[in-house]
Tab-separated table of C-alpha atoms in Angstrom:
chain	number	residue	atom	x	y	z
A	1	UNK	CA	0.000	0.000	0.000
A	2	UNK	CA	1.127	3.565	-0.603
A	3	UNK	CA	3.307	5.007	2.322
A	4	UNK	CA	2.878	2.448	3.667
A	5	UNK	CA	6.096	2.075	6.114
A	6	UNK	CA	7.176	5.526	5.541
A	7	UNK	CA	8.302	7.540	7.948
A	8	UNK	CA	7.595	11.450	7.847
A	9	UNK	CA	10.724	13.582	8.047
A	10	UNK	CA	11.229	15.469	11.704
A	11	UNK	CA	11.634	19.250	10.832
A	12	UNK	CA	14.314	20.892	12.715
A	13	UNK	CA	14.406	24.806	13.105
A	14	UNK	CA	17.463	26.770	13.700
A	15	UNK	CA	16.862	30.534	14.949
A	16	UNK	CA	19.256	33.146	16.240
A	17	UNK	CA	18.955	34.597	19.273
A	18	UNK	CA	19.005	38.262	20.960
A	19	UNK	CA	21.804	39.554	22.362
A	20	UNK	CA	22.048	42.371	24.161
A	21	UNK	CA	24.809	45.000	26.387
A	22	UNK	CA	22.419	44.063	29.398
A	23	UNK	CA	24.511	40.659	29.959
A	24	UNK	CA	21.188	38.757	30.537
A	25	UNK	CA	20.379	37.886	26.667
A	26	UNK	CA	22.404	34.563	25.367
A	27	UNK	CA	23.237	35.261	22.031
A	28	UNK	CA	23.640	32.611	19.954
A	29	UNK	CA	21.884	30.075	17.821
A	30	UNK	CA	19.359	27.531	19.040
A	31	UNK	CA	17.605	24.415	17.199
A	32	UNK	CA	14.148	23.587	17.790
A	33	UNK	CA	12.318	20.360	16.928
A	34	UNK	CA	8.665	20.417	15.431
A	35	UNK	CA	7.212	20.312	19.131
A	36	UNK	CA	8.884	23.672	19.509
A	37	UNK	CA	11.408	22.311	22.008
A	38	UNK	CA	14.959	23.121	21.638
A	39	UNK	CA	17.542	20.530	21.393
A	40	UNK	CA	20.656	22.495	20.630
A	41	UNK	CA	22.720	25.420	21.534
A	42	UNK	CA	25.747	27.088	20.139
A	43	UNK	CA	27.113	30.467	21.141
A	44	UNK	CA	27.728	31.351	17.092
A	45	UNK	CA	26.907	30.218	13.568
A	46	UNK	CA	30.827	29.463	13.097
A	47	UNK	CA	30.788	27.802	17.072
A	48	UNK	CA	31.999	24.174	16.318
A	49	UNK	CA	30.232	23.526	20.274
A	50	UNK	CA	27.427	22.223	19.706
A	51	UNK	CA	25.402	22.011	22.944
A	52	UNK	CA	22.982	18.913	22.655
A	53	UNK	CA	20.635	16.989	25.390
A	54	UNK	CA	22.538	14.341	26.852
A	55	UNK	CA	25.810	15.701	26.442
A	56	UNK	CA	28.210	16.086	29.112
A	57	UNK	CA	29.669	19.620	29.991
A	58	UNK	CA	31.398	22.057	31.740
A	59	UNK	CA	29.651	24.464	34.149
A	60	UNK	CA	31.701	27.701	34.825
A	61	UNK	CA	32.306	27.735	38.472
A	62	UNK	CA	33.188	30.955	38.393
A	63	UNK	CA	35.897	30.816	40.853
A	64	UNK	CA	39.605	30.821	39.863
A	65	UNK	CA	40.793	28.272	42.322
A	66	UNK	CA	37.624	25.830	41.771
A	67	UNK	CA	37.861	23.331	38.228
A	68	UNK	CA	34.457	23.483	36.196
A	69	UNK	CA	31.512	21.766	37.921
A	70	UNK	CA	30.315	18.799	34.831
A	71	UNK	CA	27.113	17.746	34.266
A	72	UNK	CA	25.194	16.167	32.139
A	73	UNK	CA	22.422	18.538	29.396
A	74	UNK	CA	18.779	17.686	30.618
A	75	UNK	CA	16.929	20.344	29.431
A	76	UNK	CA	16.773	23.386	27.106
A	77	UNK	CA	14.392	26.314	28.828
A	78	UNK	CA	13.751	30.064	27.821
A	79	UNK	CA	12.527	33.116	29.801
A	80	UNK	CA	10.213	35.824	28.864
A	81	UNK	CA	13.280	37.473	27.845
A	82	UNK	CA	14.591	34.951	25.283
A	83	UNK	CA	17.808	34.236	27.475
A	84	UNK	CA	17.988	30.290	27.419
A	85	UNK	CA	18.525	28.230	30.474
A	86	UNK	CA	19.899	24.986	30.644
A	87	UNK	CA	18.936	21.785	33.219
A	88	UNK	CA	22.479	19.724	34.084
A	89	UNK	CA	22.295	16.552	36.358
A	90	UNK	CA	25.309	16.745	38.098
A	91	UNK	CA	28.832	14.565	38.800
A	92	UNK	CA	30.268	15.367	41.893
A	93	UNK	CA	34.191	15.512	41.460
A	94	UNK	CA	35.982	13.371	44.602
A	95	UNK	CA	36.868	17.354	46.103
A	96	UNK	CA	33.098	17.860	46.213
A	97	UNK	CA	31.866	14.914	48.268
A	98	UNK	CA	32.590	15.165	52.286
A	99	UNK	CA	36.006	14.089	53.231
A	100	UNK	CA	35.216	11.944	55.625
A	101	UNK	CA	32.433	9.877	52.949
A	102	UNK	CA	35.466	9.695	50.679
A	103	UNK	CA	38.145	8.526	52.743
A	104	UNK	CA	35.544	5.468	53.943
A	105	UNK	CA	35.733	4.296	50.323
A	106	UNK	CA	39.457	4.418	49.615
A	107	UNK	CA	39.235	2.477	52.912
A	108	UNK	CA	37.017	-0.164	51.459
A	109	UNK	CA	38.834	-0.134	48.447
A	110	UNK	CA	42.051	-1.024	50.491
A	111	UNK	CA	40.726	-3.301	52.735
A	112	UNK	CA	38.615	-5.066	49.242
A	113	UNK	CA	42.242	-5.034	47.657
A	114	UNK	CA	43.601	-7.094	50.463
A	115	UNK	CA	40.566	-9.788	50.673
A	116	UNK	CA	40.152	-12.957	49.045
A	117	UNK	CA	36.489	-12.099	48.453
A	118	UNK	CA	35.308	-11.672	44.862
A	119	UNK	CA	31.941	-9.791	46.086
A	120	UNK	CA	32.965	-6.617	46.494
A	121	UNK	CA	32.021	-3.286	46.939
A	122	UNK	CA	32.015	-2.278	43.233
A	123	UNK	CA	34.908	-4.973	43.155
A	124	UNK	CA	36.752	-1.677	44.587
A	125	UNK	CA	40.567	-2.515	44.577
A	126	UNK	CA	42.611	0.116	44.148
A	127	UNK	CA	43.089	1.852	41.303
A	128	UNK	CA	46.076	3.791	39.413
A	129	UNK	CA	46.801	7.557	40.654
A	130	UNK	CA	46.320	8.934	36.862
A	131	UNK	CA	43.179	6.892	36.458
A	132	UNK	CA	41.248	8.115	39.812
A	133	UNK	CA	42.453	11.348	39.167
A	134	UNK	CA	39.421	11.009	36.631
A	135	UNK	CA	36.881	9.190	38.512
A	136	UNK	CA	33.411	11.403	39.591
A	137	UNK	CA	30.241	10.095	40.857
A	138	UNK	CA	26.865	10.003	39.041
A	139	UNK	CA	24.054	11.700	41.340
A	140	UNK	CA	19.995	12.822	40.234
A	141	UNK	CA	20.696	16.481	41.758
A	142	UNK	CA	19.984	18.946	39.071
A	143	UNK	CA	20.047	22.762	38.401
A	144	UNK	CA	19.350	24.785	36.114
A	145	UNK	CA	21.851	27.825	34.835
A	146	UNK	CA	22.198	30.648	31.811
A	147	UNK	CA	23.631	28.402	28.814
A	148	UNK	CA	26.566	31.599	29.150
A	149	UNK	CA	27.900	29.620	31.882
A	150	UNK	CA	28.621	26.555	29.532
A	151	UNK	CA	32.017	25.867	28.924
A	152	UNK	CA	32.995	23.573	26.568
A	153	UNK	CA	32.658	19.463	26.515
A	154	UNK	CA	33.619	16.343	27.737
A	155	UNK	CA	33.242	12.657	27.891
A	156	UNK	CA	31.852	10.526	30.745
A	157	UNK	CA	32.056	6.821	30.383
A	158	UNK	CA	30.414	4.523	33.072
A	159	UNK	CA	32.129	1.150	34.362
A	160	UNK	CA	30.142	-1.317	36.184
A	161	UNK	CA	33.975	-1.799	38.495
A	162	UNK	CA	37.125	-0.901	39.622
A	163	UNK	CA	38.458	-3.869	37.496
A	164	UNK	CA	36.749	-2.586	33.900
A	165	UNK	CA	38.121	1.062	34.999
A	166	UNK	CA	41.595	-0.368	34.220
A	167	UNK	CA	40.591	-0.015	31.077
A	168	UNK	CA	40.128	3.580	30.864
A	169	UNK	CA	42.878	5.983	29.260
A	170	UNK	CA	42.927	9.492	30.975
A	171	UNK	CA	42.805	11.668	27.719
A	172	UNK	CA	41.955	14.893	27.663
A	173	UNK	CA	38.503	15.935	29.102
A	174	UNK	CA	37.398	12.626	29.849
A	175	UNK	CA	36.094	11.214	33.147
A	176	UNK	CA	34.747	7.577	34.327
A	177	UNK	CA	31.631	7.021	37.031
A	178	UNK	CA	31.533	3.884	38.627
A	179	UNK	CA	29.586	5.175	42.268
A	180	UNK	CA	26.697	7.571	42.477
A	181	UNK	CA	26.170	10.041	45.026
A	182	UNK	CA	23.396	11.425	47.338
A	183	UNK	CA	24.138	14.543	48.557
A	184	UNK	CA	20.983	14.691	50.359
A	185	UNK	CA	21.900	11.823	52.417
A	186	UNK	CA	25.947	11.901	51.918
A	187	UNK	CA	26.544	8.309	50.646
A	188	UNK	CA	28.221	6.995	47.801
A	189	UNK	CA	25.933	3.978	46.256
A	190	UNK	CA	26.932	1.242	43.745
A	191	UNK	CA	24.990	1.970	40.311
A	192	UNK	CA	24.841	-1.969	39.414
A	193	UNK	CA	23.110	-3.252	43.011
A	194	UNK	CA	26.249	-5.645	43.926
A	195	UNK	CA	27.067	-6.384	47.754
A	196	UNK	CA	28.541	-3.782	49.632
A	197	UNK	CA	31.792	-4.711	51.828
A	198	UNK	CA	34.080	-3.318	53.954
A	199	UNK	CA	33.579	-2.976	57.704
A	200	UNK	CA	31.252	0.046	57.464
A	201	UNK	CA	28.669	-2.304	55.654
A	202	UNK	CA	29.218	-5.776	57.706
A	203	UNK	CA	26.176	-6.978	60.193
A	204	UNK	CA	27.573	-8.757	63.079
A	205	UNK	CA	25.247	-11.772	63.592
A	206	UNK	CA	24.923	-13.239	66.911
A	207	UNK	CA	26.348	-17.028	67.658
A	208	UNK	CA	24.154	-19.658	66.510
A	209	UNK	CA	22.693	-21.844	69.189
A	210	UNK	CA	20.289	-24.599	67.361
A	211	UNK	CA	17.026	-25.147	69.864
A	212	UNK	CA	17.543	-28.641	70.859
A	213	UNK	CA	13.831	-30.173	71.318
A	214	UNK	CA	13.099	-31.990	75.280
């Protein structure tokens, strides 16, 4: 049967934006899908950064002695003004997650590293000083800032453990979750559900004493 199969073209849109001296206004160019919603961002027509939803970025922190916050694009958003606003789920960088939660998992990766258990917490043994220099933790927090404060891109790659981590090669701009984080409750949780070990996560049962019947 006729068109029968077919599928109708999605019609993209790209529009410039307003800028303005008021340092408000974004500038720029955005692309909108048929639904109206916009799915890209770049600061100019020539702009080789193109801003898309699920990408992973860098937030100005707008500190000198603090790197770039990363996150990952949710959402494109406009105001009545036309500025556009941009939704990032966040990773939290090892420096941004209490000391003391920290230090209890390079504990449990030590004390994991010296076990003969296989069931581990995220199979956490130890890994090299280049490659955890790169690791950051996944969490659902999520805010939303001026697309001005974007600052360029990276890469994120998730492992399900320390042992497939190995694997990773630190190139430039390029990061590696294995743990996600709840700042609201300020633990690190395994993304893949395995057993948690390590003394901080041990019951201690009581001695078994079978009932013996009279």
């Amino acid at each position: 049967r006729a068109g029968m199969g077919s599928i109708a073209p999605v019609k993209f849109r790209k529009i410039k934006l307003k800028s303005g001296c008021d340092g408000k206004s974004s500038g720029g160019f955005v692309v909108k899908d048929e639904d109206n919603n916009i799915i890209q961002y770049s600061r100019s027509r020539d702009d080789r950064t193109n801003y898309r939803l699920g990408d992973c970025v860098y937030i100005d922190s707008q500190r000198s002695d603090t790197p770039h916050f990363i996150g990952t694009i949710q959402e494109f958003s406009t105001t009545k003004k036309d500025a556009v606003n941009v939704t990032v789920k966040w990773f939290y960088r090892p420096s941004e997650v209490p000391d003391t939660v920290y230090q209890l998992l390079m504990q449990d990766r030590h004390a994991a590293e010296n076990s003969e258990s296989t069931v581990t917490f995220a199979n956490a043994m130890q890994l090299p000083t280049l490659v955890r220099d790169r690791e950051l933790f996944i969490s659902d927090a999520a805010e939303t800032y001026s697309v001005r404060t974007l600052h360029g891109k990276c890469k994120v790659v998730h492992y399900k453990d320390v042992n497939a981590a190995r694997n990773f090669k630190p190139e430039p701009d390029s990061f590696f979750y294995i743990l996600a984080y709840n700042p609201e409750t300020r633990r690190l949780n395994s993304t893949q559900g395995e057993i948690k070990v390590g003394v901080g996560y041990q019951a201690v049962l009581p001695e078994c004493h079978p009932e013996i019947p009279s």
